[in-house]
Structure formats: C-alpha cells, structure tokens
Coordinates of N, CA and C in Angstrom, one line a residue:
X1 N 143.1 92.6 101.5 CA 142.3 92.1 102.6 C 142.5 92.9 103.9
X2 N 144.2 93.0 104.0 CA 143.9 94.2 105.3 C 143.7 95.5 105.3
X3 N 143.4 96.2 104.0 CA 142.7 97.0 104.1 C 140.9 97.4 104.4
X4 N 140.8 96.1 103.8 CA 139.3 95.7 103.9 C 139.6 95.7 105.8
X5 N 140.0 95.1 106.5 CA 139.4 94.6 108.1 C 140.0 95.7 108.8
X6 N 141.2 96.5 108.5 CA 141.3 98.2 108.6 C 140.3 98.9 108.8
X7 N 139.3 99.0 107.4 CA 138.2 99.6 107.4 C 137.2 99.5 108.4
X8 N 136.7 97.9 108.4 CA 135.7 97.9 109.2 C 136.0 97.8 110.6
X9 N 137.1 97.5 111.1 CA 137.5 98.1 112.2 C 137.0 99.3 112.6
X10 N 137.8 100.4 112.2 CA 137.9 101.6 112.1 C 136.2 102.3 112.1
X11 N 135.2 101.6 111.1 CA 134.0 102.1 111.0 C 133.2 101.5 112.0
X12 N 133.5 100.5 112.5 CA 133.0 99.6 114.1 C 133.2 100.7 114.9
X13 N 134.7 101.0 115.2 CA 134.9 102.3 116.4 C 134.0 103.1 116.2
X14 N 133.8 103.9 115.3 CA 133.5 105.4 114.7 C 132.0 104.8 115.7
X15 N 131.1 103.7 115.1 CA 130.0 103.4 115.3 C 129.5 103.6 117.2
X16 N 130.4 103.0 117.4 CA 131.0 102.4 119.1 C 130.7 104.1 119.6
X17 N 131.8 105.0 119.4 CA 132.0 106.1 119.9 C 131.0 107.0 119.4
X18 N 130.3 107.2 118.3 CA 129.1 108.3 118.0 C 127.6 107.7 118.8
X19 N 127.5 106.0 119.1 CA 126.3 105.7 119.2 C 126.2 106.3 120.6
X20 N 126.1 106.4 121.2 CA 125.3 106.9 122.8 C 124.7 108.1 122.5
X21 N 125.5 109.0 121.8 CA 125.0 110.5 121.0 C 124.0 110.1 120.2
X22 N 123.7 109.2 119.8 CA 122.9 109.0 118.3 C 121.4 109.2 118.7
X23 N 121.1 108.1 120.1 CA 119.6 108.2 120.5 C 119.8 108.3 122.1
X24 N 119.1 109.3 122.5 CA 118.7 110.0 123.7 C 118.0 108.3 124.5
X25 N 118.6 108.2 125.8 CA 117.8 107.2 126.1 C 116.5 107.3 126.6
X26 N 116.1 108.7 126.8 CA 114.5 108.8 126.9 C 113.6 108.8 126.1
X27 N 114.1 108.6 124.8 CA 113.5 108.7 123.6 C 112.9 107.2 123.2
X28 N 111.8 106.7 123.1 CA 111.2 105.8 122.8 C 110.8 105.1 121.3
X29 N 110.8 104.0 121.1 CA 110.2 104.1 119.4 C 109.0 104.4 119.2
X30 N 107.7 104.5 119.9 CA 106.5 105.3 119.6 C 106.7 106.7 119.6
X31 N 107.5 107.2 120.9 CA 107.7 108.4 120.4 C 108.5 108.8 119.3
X32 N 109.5 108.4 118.8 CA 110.1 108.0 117.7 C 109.4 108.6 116.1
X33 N 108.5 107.9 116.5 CA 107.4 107.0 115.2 C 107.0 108.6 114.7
X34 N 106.5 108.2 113.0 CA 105.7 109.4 112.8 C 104.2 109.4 113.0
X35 N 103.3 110.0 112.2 CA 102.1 109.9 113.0 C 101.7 108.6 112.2
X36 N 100.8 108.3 112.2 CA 99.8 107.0 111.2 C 99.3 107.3 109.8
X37 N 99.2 108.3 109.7 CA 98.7 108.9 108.4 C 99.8 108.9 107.3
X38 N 101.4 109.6 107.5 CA 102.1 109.7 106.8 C 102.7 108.2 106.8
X39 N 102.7 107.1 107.5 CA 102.8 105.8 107.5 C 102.4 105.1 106.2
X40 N 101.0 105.4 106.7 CA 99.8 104.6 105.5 C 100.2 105.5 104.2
X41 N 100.1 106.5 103.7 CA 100.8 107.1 102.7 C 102.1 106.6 102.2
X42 N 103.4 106.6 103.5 CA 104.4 105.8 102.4 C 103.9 104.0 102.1
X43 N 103.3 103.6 103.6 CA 103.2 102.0 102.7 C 102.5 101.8 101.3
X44 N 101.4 102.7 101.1 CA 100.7 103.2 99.4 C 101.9 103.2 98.7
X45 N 102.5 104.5 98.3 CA 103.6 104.5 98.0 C 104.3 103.5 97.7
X46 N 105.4 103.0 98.5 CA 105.8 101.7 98.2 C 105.1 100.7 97.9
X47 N 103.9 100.5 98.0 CA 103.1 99.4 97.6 C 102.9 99.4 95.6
X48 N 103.1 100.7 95.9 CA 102.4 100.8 94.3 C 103.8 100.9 93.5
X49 N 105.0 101.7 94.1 CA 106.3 101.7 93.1 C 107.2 100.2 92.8
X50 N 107.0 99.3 93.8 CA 107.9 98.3 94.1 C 107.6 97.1 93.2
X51 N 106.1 97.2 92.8 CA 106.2 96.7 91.3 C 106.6 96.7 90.5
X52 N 106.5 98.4 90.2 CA 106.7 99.1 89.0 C 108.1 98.8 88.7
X53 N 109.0 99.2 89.8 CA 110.2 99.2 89.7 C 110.9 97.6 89.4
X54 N 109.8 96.4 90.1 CA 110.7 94.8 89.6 C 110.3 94.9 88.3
X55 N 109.2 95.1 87.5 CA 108.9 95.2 86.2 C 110.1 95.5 85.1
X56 N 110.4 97.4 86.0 CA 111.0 97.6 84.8 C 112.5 97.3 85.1
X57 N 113.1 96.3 85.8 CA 114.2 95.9 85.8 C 114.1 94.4 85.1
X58 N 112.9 94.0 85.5 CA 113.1 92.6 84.5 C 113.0 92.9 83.5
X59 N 112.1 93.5 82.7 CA 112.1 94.0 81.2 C 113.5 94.5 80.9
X60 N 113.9 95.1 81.5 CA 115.6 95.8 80.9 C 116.3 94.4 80.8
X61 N 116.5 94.0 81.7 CA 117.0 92.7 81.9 C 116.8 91.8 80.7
X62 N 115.8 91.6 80.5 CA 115.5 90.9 79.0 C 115.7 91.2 77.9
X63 N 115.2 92.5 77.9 CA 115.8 93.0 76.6 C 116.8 92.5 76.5
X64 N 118.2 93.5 77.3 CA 119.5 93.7 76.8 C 120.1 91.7 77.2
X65 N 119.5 91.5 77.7 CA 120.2 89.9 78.0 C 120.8 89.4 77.0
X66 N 121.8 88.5 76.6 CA 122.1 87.6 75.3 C 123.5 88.1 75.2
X67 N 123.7 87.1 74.1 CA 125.1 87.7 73.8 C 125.4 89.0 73.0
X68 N 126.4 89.2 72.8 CA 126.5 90.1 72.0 C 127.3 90.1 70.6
X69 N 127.0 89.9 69.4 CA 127.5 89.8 68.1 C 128.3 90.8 67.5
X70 N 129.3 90.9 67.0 CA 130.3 92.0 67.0 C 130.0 92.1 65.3
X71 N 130.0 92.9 64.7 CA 129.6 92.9 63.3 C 130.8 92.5 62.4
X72 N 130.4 91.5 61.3 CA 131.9 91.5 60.3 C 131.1 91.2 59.0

C-alpha cells in the first residue's frame, strides 16, 4: 500500500512540475482543435469500429464462458 501512495505521489509531482510546459497559455482549444473534416472522419470511424469491437468481445466472451472439464 505504501508503495502504491509513493507512486502516486511521486506521479502527482512529475504532473505538478511538467504541466505549465505542457500548454502554452496562448494557445486556445479552437486553436487547439483540428480542422472539421478530419473530426467527422474519426467520429465515422469510431462510429463504425465501436460496434464491431463490443460484438466481437461479447461473442469471445460467450464462446469461451463456462466451466471448464478436465478430461478423465
């Protein structure tokens, strides 16, 4: 356990002392942003994998679900 609150300590600091470097305070989130186009392409994107991907985790999931019988 005090390794665990060590850690996040330690990764709080790191956080603390790199953030002011991280974002320029003239820098804005529109300016930030990418343009609208590559936007609407990833939300496609994700629109179309995020199915795919709960599908084929429930299907695995099913399959392999149950117990397992040890042969004798």
């Amino acid at each position: 356990m005090r390794a665990l609150i060590l850690f996040i300590l330690a990764f709080e600091l790191m956080v603390i002392t790199i953030f002011p470097l991280i974002v320029p305070p003239d820098l804005t989130l529109f300016d930030a942003a990418s343009s609208r186009a590559s936007q609407t392409f990833m939300l496609v994107g994700f629109a179309l994998l995020i199915p795919v991907t709960l599908f084929y985790n429930t299907f695995g999931f099913r399959t392999f679900s149950g117990k397992i019988h040890s042969p004798s």
